[in-house]
Amino acid sequence: MDQSTTVKGIEEETSSDFPLFDRIESREHEQVVVCSEPQIGLKAIIAIHDTTLGPALGGVRMWNYNNEHEAMRDVLRLSRGMTYKAAISGLNLGGGKAVIIGDPKTEKSEALFRAFGRYVDGLAGRYITAEDVGIDVQDMEWVHMETKYVTGIPHYLGGSGDPSPVTAYGVYMGMKACTQKAYGSDSLSGRKIAIQGAGHVSSHLAEYLSNENAELYISDIDEEKVNEVAENTGATVVDPEDIYGLDVDIFSPCALGGIINDDTISQFKCDIIAGAANNVLDEENRHGQMLVDHGILYAPDYVINAGGLINVFCELEGYHRDRAYKQASRIYDTIYDILTYAENNETLTFQASNVLAEKRIDSVQRIHQIYAPNSNFSGRLGEMYMKDRY
Ligand code: NAD
């Protein structure tokens, strides 16, 4: 694994002039599977980035991409991100992702998802799929009819159900690690915390924070949701556009991506940003550096929100709720180590996280060079997965 891999700009990457193998090699992918079933309208791409640590796991996304180059860019980018997320979270999983090209509002059918399931099954456990943007429980039930290599499925299908409570717990622990680093104590009692979003993750997060007597401020564009969370936790409701400029200790983005940008950074008065939302830095390097310049500690999104991935990993091994929470509590140490590494090496926190993730992958790769005749971790995980469920 090499961070210096040349990843091109969006225009270059989505250009039809960018040769397929160069595309795949630019992010060091192992395998890319293009699935086509014209009679039922399936156009899907499955990308397996790296399986050093275990089977590639990542959700399937259905999106109305403008063209296949955009779909290819998305699946290559997202699957690589999953490799880093699993690695830094201490999971024995590789990185993978799938995209189905189509309008999730009008182009879904049983046949489409069952066909996708067959392609996943054909990979024999090298790729394990899950729900992502544009996909719902019904779609996953159809996929599950054709393959065992599905996770994050509802309780009634033998799965672990909604991962949001575990994600929220991980964010809570990561927030405490940031507080320890910034203030020398990880107590959140009396800390002023602004939460953006009052959805699945934040409703649970607000409960943890309220139980620790934090002073909460919350916003959502959905009045009903925000009022409900405020009622349950004593949080003060704030207008969505006012959430960035509050004079608080911690800002917790739990709604949208791209919200750390030129406009919001100039408004922030917080010391710490720690939340569940994915891809919150509009431009990773530039806005990551701007946060440092403003003296704001940033907990990398893909690390602090890994509770959901941890939860589905535990589902693969036979789900135990306590184990999922125990593993998610380690996000505290992971975030603390990343902040320390970034401080000692004068690097951005998300870059520090990438370096530490690569170190873990490289060390496991070295260990795998030791000849052990009966060892086959991926196979064992696959066997456990099937044994527990079937
Ligand atoms: P959700 O859809 O339940 O909640 C998101 C909330 O944000 C909604 O209530 C929505 O109304 C609100 N919102 C939208 N625009 C807003 C705005 N401009 N201002 C304020 N609020 C706004 O989603 P969730 O499952 O709670 O996930 C929240 C974030 O965390 C997402 O970015 C998601 O990708 C990420 N995440 C979630 C999980 C998980 O386990 N659910 C895991 C990892 C990452």
Coordinates of N, CA, C and O and ligand atoms in Angstrom, one line a residue, residues 85 133 162-168 195-203 219-222 225-226 239-241 243-244 253-257 259 275-280 301 305-309, ligand 1:
K85 N -10.6 2.2 6.2 CA -11.6 2.2 7.4 C -11.5 0.9 8.2 O -11.4 1.0 9.4
V133 N -26.2 4.0 0.0 CA -27.1 5.0 -0.5 C -28.0 4.5 -1.6 O -27.6 3.8 -2.5
D162 N -30.2 -2.3 12.7 CA -29.8 -0.9 12.5 C -28.4 -0.7 13.2 O -28.3 -0.8 14.4
P163 N -27.4 -0.3 12.5 CA -26.1 -0.1 13.1 C -25.9 1.3 13.8 O -24.9 1.5 14.5
S164 N -26.9 2.2 13.7 CA -26.7 3.5 14.2 C -26.4 3.6 15.7 O -25.5 4.5 16.0
P165 N -27.0 2.8 16.6 CA -26.6 3.0 18.0 C -25.1 2.7 18.2 O -24.5 3.4 19.0
V166 N -24.6 1.7 17.5 CA -23.1 1.4 17.7 C -22.3 2.5 17.1 O -21.3 2.9 17.6
T167 N -22.7 3.0 15.9 CA -22.0 4.2 15.3 C -22.0 5.3 16.3 O -20.9 6.0 16.6
A168 N -23.1 5.6 16.9 CA -23.2 6.7 17.9 C -22.3 6.5 19.1 O -21.6 7.4 19.5
I195 N -24.7 19.7 17.8 CA -24.8 18.6 16.9 C -25.6 19.0 15.7 O -26.7 19.5 15.8
Q196 N -25.1 18.7 14.5 CA -25.8 18.9 13.3 C -26.5 17.7 12.8 O -25.9 16.7 12.6
G197 N -27.9 17.7 12.8 CA -28.6 16.5 12.4 C -29.3 15.9 13.6 O -28.7 15.9 14.7
A198 N -30.5 15.5 13.5 CA -31.2 14.8 14.6 C -31.8 13.5 14.1 O -32.9 13.1 14.3
G199 N -30.9 12.8 13.3 CA -31.3 11.5 12.7 C -31.0 10.3 13.6 O -30.9 10.4 14.8
H200 N -30.8 9.2 12.9 CA -30.5 7.9 13.6 C -29.3 8.0 14.5 O -29.4 7.6 15.7
V201 N -28.2 8.4 14.0 CA -27.0 8.4 14.8 C -27.1 9.5 15.9 O -26.8 9.2 17.1
S202 N -27.5 10.7 15.5 CA -27.4 11.8 16.5 C -28.4 11.6 17.6 O -28.2 12.1 18.8
S203 N -29.6 11.0 17.4 CA -30.5 10.8 18.5 C -29.9 9.9 19.6 O -30.1 10.2 20.8
S219 N -29.5 21.0 15.6 CA -30.3 21.5 14.5 C -30.6 20.4 13.5 O -29.9 19.4 13.5
D220 N -31.7 20.6 12.9 CA -32.1 19.7 11.8 C -33.1 20.4 10.9 O -33.8 21.3 11.4
I221 N -33.2 20.1 9.6 CA -34.1 20.7 8.8 C -35.5 20.1 9.0 O -36.5 20.7 8.6
D222 N -35.6 19.0 9.7 CA -36.8 18.3 10.0 C -37.2 18.7 11.4 O -36.6 18.2 12.4
K225 N -38.3 15.9 14.0 CA -37.1 15.1 14.5 C -36.3 15.9 15.6 O -36.0 15.3 16.6
V226 N -36.0 17.1 15.2 CA -35.2 17.9 16.1 C -35.9 18.1 17.5 O -35.3 18.1 18.5
D239 N -31.4 27.0 14.7 CA -31.7 27.1 13.3 C -30.5 26.4 12.5 O -29.4 26.7 12.9
P240 N -30.8 25.7 11.5 CA -29.8 24.9 10.7 C -28.6 25.8 10.3 O -27.4 25.4 10.4
E241 N -28.9 27.1 9.9 CA -27.8 27.9 9.4 C -27.0 28.5 10.6 O -25.9 29.1 10.4
I243 N -25.9 26.8 13.3 CA -25.2 25.7 14.1 C -23.7 25.9 14.0 O -23.0 25.6 14.9
Y244 N -23.2 26.4 12.8 CA -21.7 26.5 12.7 C -21.0 27.5 13.5 O -19.9 27.3 14.0
P253 N -20.7 17.1 13.4 CA -21.5 17.0 12.1 C -22.1 15.6 12.0 O -21.3 14.6 11.8
C254 N -23.4 15.4 12.0 CA -24.0 14.1 11.9 C -25.1 14.2 10.9 O -26.2 13.5 11.1
A255 N -24.9 14.9 9.8 CA -26.0 15.0 8.8 C -25.4 14.8 7.4 O -25.6 13.8 6.8
L256 N -24.6 15.8 6.9 CA -24.2 15.9 5.5 C -22.7 15.9 5.3 O -22.0 16.3 6.3
G257 N -22.3 15.5 4.1 CA -20.9 15.6 3.8 C -20.6 17.0 3.3 O -21.5 17.8 3.0
I259 N -19.5 19.7 4.6 CA -19.9 20.9 5.4 C -18.7 21.6 6.0 O -18.9 22.7 6.6
G275 N -17.7 14.0 14.5 CA -19.0 13.6 14.2 C -19.1 12.4 13.3 O -18.1 11.9 12.7
A276 N -20.3 12.0 13.0 CA -20.5 10.7 12.2 C -20.6 10.9 10.7 O -20.3 10.0 10.0
A277 N -20.9 12.1 10.2 CA -21.1 12.3 8.8 C -19.8 11.9 8.0 O -18.7 12.2 8.4
N278 N -20.1 11.3 6.8 CA -19.0 10.9 5.9 C -18.5 12.1 5.1 O -19.3 12.9 4.7
N279 N -17.3 12.0 4.7 CA -16.7 13.0 3.7 C -17.0 14.5 4.1 O -17.5 15.3 3.3
V280 N -16.8 14.8 5.4 CA -17.2 16.2 5.9 C -16.2 17.3 5.4 O -16.7 18.4 5.2
D301 N -13.3 11.5 9.9 CA -14.7 11.0 9.9 C -14.7 9.5 9.7 O -15.5 8.8 10.4
N305 N -16.5 7.3 12.8 CA -17.8 6.7 12.5 C -17.8 5.2 12.1 O -18.7 4.7 11.5
A306 N -16.7 4.5 12.5 CA -16.6 3.1 12.1 C -17.4 2.2 12.9 O -17.4 1.0 12.6
G307 N -18.2 2.6 13.9 CA -19.0 1.7 14.7 C -19.9 0.9 13.8 O -20.2 -0.3 14.1
G308 N -20.5 1.5 12.7 CA -21.4 0.7 11.9 C -20.7 -0.4 11.2 O -21.2 -1.5 11.1
L309 N -19.4 -0.2 10.7 CA -18.7 -1.2 10.1 C -18.3 -2.3 11.1 O -18.3 -3.5 10.9
Ligands
NAD1 P1 -30.2 10.1 9.0 O1 -30.7 10.3 7.7 O2 -31.0 9.3 10.0 O3 -30.0 11.5 9.7 C1 -29.5 12.6 9.0 C2 -30.3 13.8 9.5 O4 -29.7 15.0 9.0 C3 -31.7 13.8 9.0 O5 -32.6 14.0 10.2 C4 -31.8 15.1 8.1 O6 -33.1 15.7 8.2 C5 -30.7 15.9 8.7 N1 -30.3 17.0 7.8 C6 -30.2 17.0 6.5 N2 -29.8 18.2 6.0 C7 -29.5 18.9 7.1 C8 -29.1 20.3 7.3 N3 -28.7 21.1 6.3 N4 -29.0 20.7 8.6 C9 -29.3 19.9 9.7 N5 -29.7 18.7 9.5 C10 -29.9 18.2 8.3 O7 -28.7 9.6 8.9 P2 -27.8 8.8 10.0 O8 -27.9 7.4 9.8 O9 -28.1 9.4 11.4 O10 -26.4 9.2 9.5 C11 -25.9 10.6 9.7 C12 -24.5 10.7 9.0 O11 -23.6 9.8 9.5 C13 -24.6 10.5 7.5 O12 -23.7 11.3 6.9 C14 -24.1 9.0 7.4 O13 -23.5 8.8 6.1 C15 -23.1 8.9 8.5 N6 -22.9 7.6 9.0 C16 -23.9 6.9 9.5 C17 -23.8 5.6 10.0 C18 -24.9 4.8 10.6 O14 -24.6 3.8 11.3 N7 -26.1 5.2 10.5 C19 -22.5 5.0 10.0 C20 -21.4 5.8 9.4 C21 -21.6 7.0 9.0

